[in-house]
Amino acid sequence: MNSKVVSPKKVAILISGGGSNMVSLAKSMMENAEDAPLGRPCLVLSNVPTAGGLAKAADMGVATEVVDHRDFKGDREAFEQKLISVIDHYEPDAIAMAGFMRILTPTFISHYAGKMLNIHPSLLPKYKGLHTHQRAIEAGDAEAGCSVHEVTAELDGGPILGQARVPIMAGDTADDLAARVLVKEHLLYPAVLKRFLLGDKGLITL
């Protein structure tokens, strides 16, 4: 009996910094390539030319691109059109935002509707936006965590596909909490991406 060979789906990963979540995503796809060639990183793109994640991606043999938002002098439409042209050249099946620190317009998001994921360092719908760990501590919350969600036009507001929780300890600083949550991010995001590439949008909790 002939078994059907399925080509792995291509994933573009967008970053702005050190790319630790990008590395966890790329490694998870590469390490499982022989067992289940479900996805492979086809591109790591940054809006920051000096982003540390670019060198890490290159070291893993992943193509890298830079579209510096500063070159567009506040013209968000032109910036995003350039982003789209670069990303589309690689023909990704999915796009994973991994610390990409630019707010995207509905035009960009609709171009990739149903294909985009983002990881956010809070238990959404709590604490959309920035400074999530400090806000959780100041609110007296007993726990914090991270969420992976589909990207929609609402900031940090798309359907939640995965969440992981950690306790907030007495005396925690925002940095302490961020470090504890980051460990969970590196576990959660690859797990959600794998199921997303299979078409499974059920909620994962860790």
Coordinates of C-alpha atoms in Angstrom, one line a residue:
M1 CA 0.0 0.0 0.0
N2 CA 1.4 3.4 -0.9
S3 CA 1.5 6.0 1.9
K4 CA 0.9 9.5 0.9
V5 CA 3.8 11.8 1.5
V6 CA 2.8 15.1 3.0
S7 CA 5.0 18.1 2.6
P8 CA 5.7 20.0 5.8
K9 CA 3.9 23.3 6.1
K10 CA 6.1 26.4 6.0
V11 CA 6.1 28.7 9.0
A12 CA 7.4 32.3 9.0
I13 CA 8.4 33.7 12.4
L14 CA 8.4 37.4 13.1
I15 CA 10.7 38.8 15.8
S16 CA 12.0 42.1 17.2
G17 CA 14.5 41.0 19.8
G18 CA 16.5 38.0 21.0
G19 CA 14.1 35.5 19.6
S20 CA 13.9 32.9 22.4
N21 CA 10.4 31.8 21.4
M22 CA 11.5 31.7 17.8
V23 CA 14.3 29.3 18.8
S24 CA 11.9 27.1 20.7
L25 CA 9.5 27.0 17.7
A26 CA 12.3 26.4 15.1
K27 CA 13.9 23.7 17.2
S28 CA 10.6 21.9 17.9
M29 CA 9.9 21.7 14.1
M30 CA 13.5 20.7 13.3
E31 CA 13.9 18.1 16.0
N32 CA 10.6 16.4 15.0
A33 CA 11.3 16.6 11.3
E34 CA 12.0 12.8 10.9
D35 CA 9.0 11.6 13.0
A36 CA 6.4 14.1 11.8
P37 CA 7.5 16.6 9.2
L38 CA 4.5 18.7 10.0
G39 CA 6.1 22.2 9.8
R40 CA 9.4 23.8 9.1
P41 CA 10.7 27.3 9.6
C42 CA 11.0 29.0 6.2
L43 CA 11.8 32.5 7.4
V44 CA 12.7 34.6 10.4
L45 CA 12.0 38.3 9.8
S46 CA 12.7 41.2 12.1
N47 CA 11.9 44.9 12.0
V48 CA 15.1 45.5 13.9
P49 CA 18.4 45.0 12.0
T50 CA 20.4 44.3 15.3
A51 CA 17.8 41.8 16.7
G52 CA 19.8 39.0 18.3
G53 CA 17.4 36.4 17.0
L54 CA 18.5 36.9 13.4
A55 CA 22.0 35.4 14.1
K56 CA 20.4 32.5 16.1
A57 CA 18.1 31.8 13.1
A58 CA 21.0 31.9 10.6
D59 CA 23.0 29.5 12.9
M60 CA 20.1 27.1 12.6
G61 CA 20.1 27.4 8.8
V62 CA 16.9 29.4 8.6
A63 CA 16.5 32.2 6.0
T64 CA 16.5 35.7 7.6
E65 CA 15.2 39.0 6.4
V66 CA 15.0 42.5 7.8
V67 CA 12.4 45.2 7.1
D68 CA 13.4 48.1 9.3
H69 CA 10.2 50.1 10.2
R70 CA 12.4 53.2 10.7
D71 CA 13.1 53.3 7.0
F72 CA 9.5 54.2 6.3
K73 CA 9.4 57.3 8.6
G74 CA 6.0 56.5 10.1
D75 CA 4.3 55.3 6.9
R76 CA 2.8 52.2 8.3
E77 CA 1.0 51.3 5.1
A78 CA 4.3 51.3 3.1
F79 CA 6.1 49.4 5.9
E80 CA 3.4 46.7 5.9
Q81 CA 3.3 46.4 2.1
K82 CA 7.0 45.7 2.2
L83 CA 6.5 43.2 5.0
I84 CA 3.9 41.4 2.9
S85 CA 6.1 41.3 -0.2
V86 CA 9.0 39.8 1.7
I87 CA 6.9 37.3 3.6
D88 CA 4.9 36.2 0.6
H89 CA 8.1 35.4 -1.3
Y90 CA 8.6 32.5 1.1
E91 CA 4.9 31.3 0.7
P92 CA 4.3 30.5 4.4
D93 CA 1.3 28.4 5.4
A94 CA 1.4 30.0 8.9
I95 CA 2.9 33.0 10.6
A96 CA 4.1 33.0 14.2
M97 CA 4.6 36.3 15.9
A98 CA 7.3 35.8 18.5
G99 CA 8.0 39.1 20.1
F100 CA 7.3 41.2 17.0
M101 CA 6.9 44.6 18.6
R102 CA 4.9 46.4 16.0
I103 CA 1.1 46.9 16.1
L104 CA -0.2 45.7 12.7
T105 CA -3.2 47.2 10.8
P106 CA -6.3 45.3 9.8
T107 CA -5.1 45.4 6.2
F108 CA -2.0 43.3 7.1
I109 CA -3.9 41.0 9.4
S110 CA -6.7 40.3 6.9
H111 CA -4.0 39.4 4.3
Y112 CA -3.0 36.5 6.5
A113 CA -6.4 35.8 8.1
G114 CA -6.6 32.4 9.7
K115 CA -2.8 31.9 9.4
M116 CA -1.4 34.1 12.2
L117 CA -0.5 33.2 15.8
N118 CA 0.9 35.3 18.6
I119 CA 2.1 34.6 22.1
H120 CA 1.3 37.1 24.8
P121 CA 2.7 37.2 28.4
S122 CA -0.5 37.2 30.3
L123 CA -3.6 35.1 30.9
L124 CA -5.8 36.8 28.3
P125 CA -8.2 38.5 28.4
K126 CA -6.3 40.0 31.4
Y127 CA -3.6 42.5 30.7
K128 CA -3.6 43.1 27.0
G129 CA -0.7 45.3 25.9
L130 CA 2.5 46.0 27.8
H131 CA 3.9 45.6 31.3
T132 CA 1.8 42.5 31.9
H133 CA 3.9 41.0 34.7
Q134 CA 4.0 44.2 36.8
R135 CA 0.3 44.7 36.3
A136 CA -0.5 41.2 37.5
I137 CA 1.7 41.7 40.6
E138 CA 0.2 45.1 41.4
A139 CA -3.3 43.6 41.1
G140 CA -2.5 41.1 43.8
D141 CA -3.1 38.1 41.4
A142 CA -2.2 34.6 42.7
E143 CA -1.1 33.5 39.3
A144 CA 0.1 34.7 35.9
G145 CA 1.1 33.1 32.7
C146 CA 1.0 33.3 28.9
S147 CA -1.5 32.8 26.1
V148 CA -1.2 31.8 22.5
H149 CA -4.0 33.3 20.3
E150 CA -5.0 33.8 16.7
V151 CA -4.2 37.3 15.5
T152 CA -7.2 39.4 14.7
A153 CA -7.7 43.2 14.3
E154 CA -8.3 43.5 18.0
L155 CA -5.0 43.9 19.9
D156 CA -4.3 40.7 21.8
G157 CA -7.9 39.8 21.3
G158 CA -8.1 36.8 18.9
P159 CA -9.4 33.3 19.9
I160 CA -7.2 31.8 22.6
L161 CA -5.6 28.5 21.6
G162 CA -3.4 27.8 24.6
Q163 CA -2.6 29.0 28.0
A164 CA 0.0 28.2 30.7
R165 CA -0.1 29.3 34.3
V166 CA 2.6 29.9 37.0
P167 CA 2.1 31.0 40.6
I168 CA 3.1 34.6 41.6
M169 CA 5.4 34.2 44.6
A170 CA 5.7 36.6 47.5
G171 CA 8.4 39.1 46.7
D172 CA 8.3 38.5 43.0
T173 CA 9.5 41.3 40.8
A174 CA 8.3 41.7 37.2
D175 CA 11.6 40.2 36.0
D176 CA 11.3 37.2 38.4
L177 CA 7.8 36.5 37.1
A178 CA 8.8 37.1 33.4
A179 CA 11.6 34.5 33.7
R180 CA 9.2 31.9 35.2
V181 CA 6.6 32.6 32.5
L182 CA 9.1 32.4 29.7
V183 CA 9.9 28.8 30.6
K184 CA 6.2 28.0 30.0
E185 CA 6.1 30.1 26.8
H186 CA 8.8 27.8 25.3
L187 CA 6.7 24.8 26.0
L188 CA 3.3 26.2 25.1
Y189 CA 4.0 27.9 21.8
P190 CA 5.4 24.8 20.0
A191 CA 2.6 22.6 21.3
V192 CA -0.1 25.1 20.0
L193 CA 1.7 25.6 16.7
K194 CA 1.8 21.8 16.0
R195 CA -1.9 21.5 16.5
F196 CA -2.6 24.6 14.6
L197 CA -0.8 23.2 11.6
L198 CA -3.0 20.1 11.8
G199 CA -6.1 22.4 11.8
D200 CA -6.8 21.8 15.4
K201 CA -7.9 24.9 17.3
G202 CA -8.8 23.3 20.5
L203 CA -7.6 24.9 23.7
I204 CA -4.3 23.6 25.2
T205 CA -3.5 24.3 28.9
L206 CA -0.3 23.7 30.7

